[in-house]
CSV table of C-alpha atoms and ligand atoms in Angstrom, one decimal:
chain,number,residue,atom,x,y,z
A,17,MET,CA,22.9,32.2,-19.4
A,18,TYR,CA,22.8,34.9,-16.8
A,19,ASP,CA,19.2,34.3,-16.0
A,20,TRP,CA,19.7,30.6,-15.9
A,21,LEU,CA,22.6,31.0,-13.5
A,22,ASN,CA,20.6,33.4,-11.4
A,23,ALA,CA,17.8,31.0,-11.0
A,24,LEU,CA,20.0,28.1,-9.9
A,25,PRO,CA,19.4,27.4,-6.2
A,26,LYS,CA,22.7,28.0,-4.4
A,27,ALA,CA,24.4,28.7,-1.0
A,28,GLU,CA,27.0,31.4,-0.4
A,29,LEU,CA,29.7,30.3,2.0
A,30,HIS,CA,32.3,33.1,1.7
A,31,LEU,CA,30.9,36.6,2.2
A,32,HIS,CA,32.1,39.4,4.4
A,33,LEU,CA,29.2,41.4,5.5
A,34,GLU,CA,31.4,44.5,5.7
A,35,GLY,CA,32.4,43.8,2.1
A,36,SER,CA,28.8,44.0,1.0
A,37,LEU,CA,28.6,47.7,2.0
A,38,GLU,CA,27.7,49.3,-1.4
A,39,PRO,CA,28.9,52.9,-1.9
A,40,GLU,CA,25.3,54.2,-1.9
A,41,LEU,CA,24.6,52.8,1.6
A,42,LEU,CA,28.1,53.9,2.8
A,43,PHE,CA,27.2,57.5,1.8
A,44,ALA,CA,23.7,57.2,3.4
A,45,LEU,CA,25.1,55.9,6.7
A,46,ALA,CA,27.8,58.6,6.7
A,47,GLU,CA,25.1,61.2,6.4
A,48,ARG,CA,22.9,59.6,9.0
A,49,ASN,CA,25.8,59.4,11.5
A,50,LYS,CA,27.2,62.8,10.5
A,51,ILE,CA,30.5,61.5,9.4
A,52,ALA,CA,32.7,63.4,6.9
A,53,LEU,CA,34.0,61.3,4.1
A,54,PRO,CA,37.2,61.8,2.1
A,55,TRP,CA,35.4,61.1,-1.2
A,56,ASN,CA,33.1,63.7,-2.8
A,57,ASP,CA,30.5,61.3,-4.1
A,58,VAL,CA,29.7,57.7,-4.9
A,59,GLU,CA,31.4,57.8,-8.3
A,60,THR,CA,34.7,59.0,-6.8
A,61,LEU,CA,34.6,56.2,-4.2
A,62,ARG,CA,33.8,53.5,-6.8
A,63,ALA,CA,36.7,54.8,-8.9
A,64,ALA,CA,39.0,54.1,-5.9
A,65,TYR,CA,38.2,50.4,-6.2
A,66,ALA,CA,41.3,49.5,-8.1
A,67,PHE,CA,43.6,47.2,-6.2
A,68,ASN,CA,47.0,45.7,-6.8
A,69,ASN,CA,46.8,43.2,-3.9
A,70,LEU,CA,44.9,42.2,-0.8
A,71,GLN,CA,46.4,44.9,1.5
A,72,GLU,CA,45.4,47.8,-0.8
A,73,PHE,CA,41.8,46.5,-0.7
A,74,LEU,CA,41.8,45.9,3.1
A,75,ASP,CA,42.9,49.5,3.7
A,76,LEU,CA,39.8,50.8,1.9
A,77,TYR,CA,37.5,48.1,3.4
A,78,TYR,CA,38.4,49.0,7.0
A,79,GLN,CA,38.1,52.7,6.2
A,80,GLY,CA,34.6,52.1,4.6
A,81,ALA,CA,33.5,50.1,7.7
A,82,ASP,CA,33.9,53.2,9.9
A,83,VAL,CA,30.4,54.5,8.8
A,84,LEU,CA,28.8,51.5,10.6
A,85,ARG,CA,28.0,52.8,14.1
A,86,THR,CA,24.6,51.7,15.4
A,87,GLU,CA,22.6,48.5,15.7
A,88,GLN,CA,20.3,49.8,12.8
A,89,ASP,CA,23.4,50.4,10.6
A,90,PHE,CA,24.4,46.7,11.0
A,91,TYR,CA,20.8,45.7,10.4
A,92,ASP,CA,20.6,47.7,7.2
A,93,LEU,CA,23.9,46.4,5.9
A,94,THR,CA,22.8,42.8,6.5
A,95,TRP,CA,19.3,43.3,5.2
A,96,ALA,CA,20.6,44.8,1.9
A,97,TYR,CA,22.8,41.7,1.4
A,98,LEU,CA,19.9,39.4,2.1
A,99,LEU,CA,17.8,41.1,-0.6
A,100,ARG,CA,20.6,40.5,-3.0
A,101,CYS,CA,20.5,36.8,-2.0
A,102,LYS,CA,16.8,36.7,-2.6
A,103,ALA,CA,17.2,38.2,-6.1
A,104,GLN,CA,19.9,35.6,-7.0
A,105,ASN,CA,18.2,32.5,-5.5
A,106,VAL,CA,20.8,32.2,-2.7
A,107,VAL,CA,18.8,30.0,-0.4
A,108,HIS,CA,21.4,29.7,2.3
A,109,THR,CA,24.3,31.9,3.4
A,110,GLU,CA,27.1,31.6,6.0
A,111,PRO,CA,28.4,35.2,6.2
A,112,PHE,CA,31.5,36.4,8.1
A,113,PHE,CA,31.7,39.5,10.2
A,114,ASP,CA,34.8,41.0,11.7
A,115,PRO,CA,33.9,42.1,15.3
A,116,GLN,CA,37.4,43.6,15.9
A,117,THR,CA,36.9,46.1,13.1
A,118,HIS,CA,34.1,47.5,15.2
A,119,THR,CA,35.1,46.9,18.8
A,120,ASP,CA,38.5,48.5,18.2
A,121,ARG,CA,36.5,51.7,17.2
A,122,GLY,CA,34.5,51.6,20.4
A,123,ILE,CA,31.4,50.0,19.1
A,124,PRO,CA,30.2,47.4,21.6
A,125,PHE,CA,30.2,43.7,20.4
A,126,GLN,CA,26.5,43.4,21.2
A,127,VAL,CA,25.5,46.4,19.1
A,128,VAL,CA,27.2,44.7,16.0
A,129,LEU,CA,25.8,41.3,16.7
A,130,ASP,CA,22.3,42.4,17.5
A,131,GLY,CA,21.9,44.3,14.2
A,132,ILE,CA,23.2,41.4,12.2
A,133,SER,CA,21.3,38.7,14.1
A,134,ARG,CA,18.0,40.6,13.8
A,135,ALA,CA,18.4,40.9,10.0
A,136,LEU,CA,19.3,37.3,9.6
A,137,LYS,CA,16.2,36.3,11.6
A,138,ASP,CA,14.1,38.5,9.4
A,139,GLY,CA,15.8,37.0,6.4
A,140,GLN,CA,14.7,33.5,7.5
A,141,GLN,CA,11.2,34.6,8.4
A,142,GLN,CA,10.4,37.0,5.5
A,143,LEU,CA,12.6,35.8,2.7
A,144,GLY,CA,13.0,32.1,3.5
A,145,ILE,CA,16.8,32.4,3.5
A,146,SER,CA,18.6,30.2,6.1
A,147,SER,CA,21.9,31.3,7.6
A,148,GLY,CA,24.7,30.6,9.9
A,149,LEU,CA,27.0,33.4,11.1
A,150,ILE,CA,30.8,33.1,11.3
A,151,LEU,CA,32.8,35.2,13.7
A,152,SER,CA,36.1,36.0,12.0
A,153,PHE,CA,39.3,36.9,13.8
A,154,LEU,CA,41.6,39.5,12.2
A,155,ARG,CA,45.0,37.8,11.6
A,156,HIS,CA,47.0,41.0,11.5
A,157,LEU,CA,46.1,41.5,15.2
A,158,SER,CA,47.5,39.3,18.0
A,159,GLU,CA,46.3,36.0,19.3
A,160,GLU,CA,45.6,37.6,22.6
A,161,GLU,CA,43.2,40.0,21.0
A,162,ALA,CA,41.5,37.1,19.3
A,163,HIS,CA,41.1,35.5,22.7
A,164,LYS,CA,39.4,38.7,24.0
A,165,THR,CA,37.0,38.6,21.1
A,166,LEU,CA,36.2,35.0,21.8
A,167,ASP,CA,35.5,36.1,25.5
A,168,GLN,CA,33.1,38.7,24.2
A,169,ALA,CA,31.3,36.2,22.0
A,170,MET,CA,30.8,33.6,24.7
A,171,PRO,CA,27.6,35.1,26.2
A,172,PHE,CA,26.1,34.9,22.7
A,173,ARG,CA,27.5,31.4,21.8
A,174,ASP,CA,24.3,30.3,20.0
A,175,ALA,CA,24.5,33.2,17.5
A,176,PHE,CA,27.4,31.6,15.7
A,177,VAL,CA,28.1,28.4,13.7
A,178,ALA,CA,31.9,28.8,13.4
A,179,VAL,CA,34.9,31.0,13.9
A,180,GLY,CA,37.1,32.0,11.0
A,181,LEU,CA,40.3,33.8,10.2
A,182,ASP,CA,40.7,36.7,7.7
A,183,SER,CA,42.6,39.9,6.9
A,184,SER,CA,46.3,40.2,5.8
A,185,GLU,CA,47.5,36.7,5.1
A,186,MET,CA,51.2,37.0,4.3
A,187,GLY,CA,53.3,37.0,7.5
A,188,HIS,CA,50.3,35.9,9.6
A,189,PRO,CA,50.2,32.0,9.3
A,190,PRO,CA,47.4,29.9,10.8
A,191,SER,CA,49.9,28.6,13.5
A,192,LYS,CA,49.7,32.1,15.1
A,193,PHE,CA,46.1,31.3,16.1
A,194,GLN,CA,46.4,27.6,17.1
A,195,ARG,CA,45.5,28.2,20.8
A,196,VAL,CA,42.5,30.4,20.2
A,197,PHE,CA,41.2,27.9,17.7
A,198,ASP,CA,41.7,25.1,20.1
A,199,ARG,CA,39.7,27.0,22.6
A,200,ALA,CA,36.9,27.8,20.1
A,201,ARG,CA,36.6,24.2,19.2
A,202,SER,CA,36.5,23.1,22.8
A,203,GLU,CA,33.6,25.5,23.2
A,204,GLY,CA,31.8,23.8,20.4
A,205,PHE,CA,32.5,26.1,17.4
A,206,LEU,CA,33.3,24.7,14.0
A,207,THR,CA,36.3,26.3,12.3
A,208,VAL,CA,37.2,27.7,8.9
A,209,ALA,CA,40.1,29.9,7.7
A,210,HIS,CA,41.3,32.0,4.8
A,211,ALA,CA,44.3,30.2,3.5
A,212,GLY,CA,46.1,30.0,0.2
A,213,GLU,CA,44.6,33.3,-1.2
A,214,GLU,CA,48.0,35.1,-1.4
A,215,GLY,CA,49.8,32.8,1.1
A,216,PRO,CA,51.6,29.6,0.2
A,217,PRO,CA,50.3,26.0,0.3
A,218,GLU,CA,52.1,25.6,3.7
A,219,TYR,CA,49.4,27.9,5.2
A,220,ILE,CA,46.7,25.6,3.9
A,221,TRP,CA,48.5,22.6,5.6
A,222,GLU,CA,48.6,24.5,8.9
A,223,ALA,CA,45.0,25.5,8.7
A,224,LEU,CA,44.0,21.9,8.2
A,225,ASP,CA,46.4,20.3,10.7
A,226,LEU,CA,46.6,23.0,13.4
A,227,LEU,CA,43.2,24.8,13.2
A,228,LYS,CA,41.3,21.7,12.1
A,229,ILE,CA,39.2,23.6,9.7
A,230,GLN,CA,36.0,22.2,8.0
A,231,ARG,CA,36.5,24.4,4.9
A,232,ILE,CA,39.3,26.3,3.2
A,233,ASP,CA,38.4,29.9,2.3
A,234,HIS,CA,40.0,30.6,-1.1
A,235,GLY,CA,42.7,27.9,-1.2
A,236,VAL,CA,43.4,28.5,-4.9
A,237,ARG,CA,47.2,28.1,-4.3
A,238,ALA,CA,46.7,24.5,-3.2
A,239,ILE,CA,47.2,23.6,-6.9
A,240,GLU,CA,51.0,24.3,-6.4
A,241,ASP,CA,51.3,21.3,-4.1
A,242,GLU,CA,50.3,17.9,-5.5
A,243,ARG,CA,50.3,16.1,-2.1
A,244,LEU,CA,47.9,18.8,-0.8
A,245,MET,CA,45.7,18.5,-3.8
A,246,GLN,CA,45.4,14.7,-3.2
A,247,ARG,CA,44.5,15.3,0.4
A,248,ILE,CA,41.8,17.9,-0.4
A,249,ILE,CA,40.3,15.5,-3.1
A,250,ASP,CA,40.5,12.4,-0.9
A,251,GLU,CA,39.0,14.1,2.1
A,252,GLN,CA,36.6,16.2,0.0
A,253,ILE,CA,37.5,19.3,1.9
A,254,PRO,CA,35.4,22.2,0.4
A,255,LEU,CA,37.1,25.3,-1.0
A,256,THR,CA,35.1,28.6,-1.0
A,257,VAL,CA,36.5,30.2,-4.1
A,258,CYS,CA,35.9,33.8,-5.0
A,259,PRO,CA,36.7,34.4,-8.7
A,260,LEU,CA,36.0,38.1,-9.1
A,261,SER,CA,37.9,38.8,-5.8
A,262,ASN,CA,40.9,36.8,-7.1
A,263,THR,CA,41.1,38.8,-10.3
A,264,LYS,CA,40.4,42.2,-8.6
A,265,LEU,CA,43.2,41.5,-6.1
A,266,CYS,CA,45.6,40.2,-8.8
A,267,VAL,CA,45.8,36.7,-7.4
A,268,PHE,CA,45.2,35.8,-11.1
A,269,ASP,CA,46.0,38.3,-13.8
A,270,HIS,CA,42.8,37.5,-15.8
A,271,MET,CA,39.7,35.4,-15.3
A,272,ARG,CA,41.0,33.2,-18.2
A,273,GLU,CA,43.8,32.1,-15.9
A,274,HIS,CA,41.6,31.1,-12.9
A,275,ASN,CA,42.0,27.5,-11.8
A,276,ILE,CA,38.5,26.8,-10.4
A,277,LEU,CA,37.2,24.7,-13.3
A,278,GLU,CA,40.5,22.7,-13.4
A,279,MET,CA,40.1,22.0,-9.7
A,280,LEU,CA,36.4,21.0,-10.2
A,281,GLU,CA,37.3,18.6,-13.0
A,282,ARG,CA,40.1,17.1,-10.8
A,283,GLY,CA,37.5,16.3,-8.1
A,284,VAL,CA,38.0,19.2,-5.7
A,285,LYS,CA,34.9,20.3,-3.9
A,286,VAL,CA,35.0,23.9,-5.1
A,287,THR,CA,32.2,26.4,-4.6
A,288,VAL,CA,31.6,29.9,-6.1
A,289,ASN,CA,31.3,32.9,-3.8
A,290,SER,CA,31.5,36.7,-3.9
A,291,ASP,CA,33.8,37.6,-0.9
A,292,ASP,CA,33.3,41.4,-0.9
A,293,PRO,CA,30.8,42.0,-3.6
A,294,ALA,CA,30.5,45.8,-3.2
A,295,TYR,CA,34.2,46.1,-3.9
A,296,PHE,CA,34.8,43.4,-6.5
A,297,GLY,CA,32.0,44.1,-9.0
A,298,GLY,CA,29.4,41.5,-8.4
A,299,TYR,CA,27.4,39.1,-6.2
A,300,VAL,CA,27.3,35.3,-6.6
A,301,THR,CA,25.5,35.2,-10.0
A,302,GLU,CA,28.1,37.7,-11.5
A,303,ASN,CA,30.9,35.3,-10.3
A,304,PHE,CA,29.2,32.3,-12.0
A,305,HIS,CA,28.6,34.4,-15.1
A,306,ALA,CA,32.3,35.5,-15.3
A,307,LEU,CA,33.3,31.8,-15.3
A,308,HIS,CA,30.9,31.2,-18.2
A,309,THR,CA,32.2,34.2,-20.2
A,310,HIS,CA,35.9,33.8,-19.7
A,311,LEU,CA,36.4,30.0,-19.0
A,312,GLY,CA,33.5,28.6,-20.9
A,313,MET,CA,31.8,27.1,-17.8
A,314,THR,CA,29.0,24.8,-18.9
A,315,GLN,CA,25.5,24.4,-17.4
A,316,ASP,CA,26.6,21.0,-16.1
A,317,GLN,CA,29.7,22.5,-14.3
A,318,ALA,CA,27.5,25.3,-12.9
A,319,ARG,CA,25.1,22.7,-11.5
A,320,ARG,CA,27.9,20.8,-9.8
A,321,LEU,CA,29.4,24.0,-8.4
A,322,ALA,CA,26.0,25.0,-7.0
A,323,GLN,CA,25.4,21.5,-5.6
A,324,ASN,CA,28.9,21.7,-3.9
A,325,SER,CA,27.8,24.9,-2.2
A,326,LEU,CA,24.7,23.2,-0.8
A,327,ASP,CA,26.7,20.1,0.3
A,328,ALA,CA,29.4,22.2,2.0
A,329,ARG,CA,27.1,24.1,4.3
A,330,LEU,CA,28.2,23.9,8.0
A,331,LEU,CA,24.5,24.2,8.9
A,332,LYS,CA,22.6,21.4,7.2
A,333,ALA,CA,18.9,22.0,6.5
B,21,ADE,N1,39.5,38.4,0.5
B,21,ADE,C1,39.8,38.6,1.8
B,21,ADE,N2,40.9,38.1,2.3
B,21,ADE,C2,41.3,38.3,3.6
B,21,ADE,N3,40.6,39.0,4.4
B,21,ADE,C3,39.4,39.6,4.0
B,21,ADE,N4,38.6,40.4,4.6
B,21,ADE,C4,37.6,40.7,3.7
B,21,ADE,N5,37.9,40.2,2.5
B,21,ADE,C5,39.0,39.4,2.7
B,22,ZN,ZN1,37.3,36.5,2.2
């Protein structure tokens, strides 16, 4: 089944480039940039990838991102991810990056963007993988800081397909970012947002009604609100679900309890994604495979999930 799932053509719609930083590359970049790390070796770092919630993961994820300094570092990070896409027949990807994680450390916005964009262009030309980049605001920071990030992005407007919202969800509802999302939409950006990962269904309502998002990132807690479920089904609003992430971050205690197939059978446009594959133990195929192993996902269900991912692209072919 693994090989069959791997060969299935699919799109990835929920992937943080910083979360694809494998420990081996992290150590190589630390050496190249002469940065001392608090871990002795790759194995020690991997052993630290045990999380009880989103925040514990984010603390390590932001720490890891500190090795990314130069345009070439961002190129190498993105290129390594695209090679994984090629190996797993991901024909289209819409990755996120978090500019504030880097600009707050003094790395110029353009350095980050140039490295990522050059790799995505090579990915299209050399690997045949199409892509659309999503600029994600950090929700634990202020709306004013998000506005400054949007200012920095405007000279490179054509490099992005959408803006998104990620980082610590609880206590940072979508309503906090209503004005900056209004502005982004008026500048022609599409919008997506993480909602209903750890946060309640109300955050999903806000993301839909106030941020006017095209897709819900995660959204697994929608199942707690029947009226919301009906809306998501009626309007066929896609959910970018990340099964291995949800179990690693204890959103579900075990993959057996994941609700993605229940949502699929109820008519929700759910898709399978890897979120932060270097930290959560697998890329897209491993996420599909875990659904087969623990939830008995059939080939027919896998085909529908993969088709949903192709249908839910913001950038149509
Ligand atoms: N799963 C996730 N939720 C929120 N913010 C993130 N940033 C990277 N991964 C994330
Ligand atoms: Zn995410």
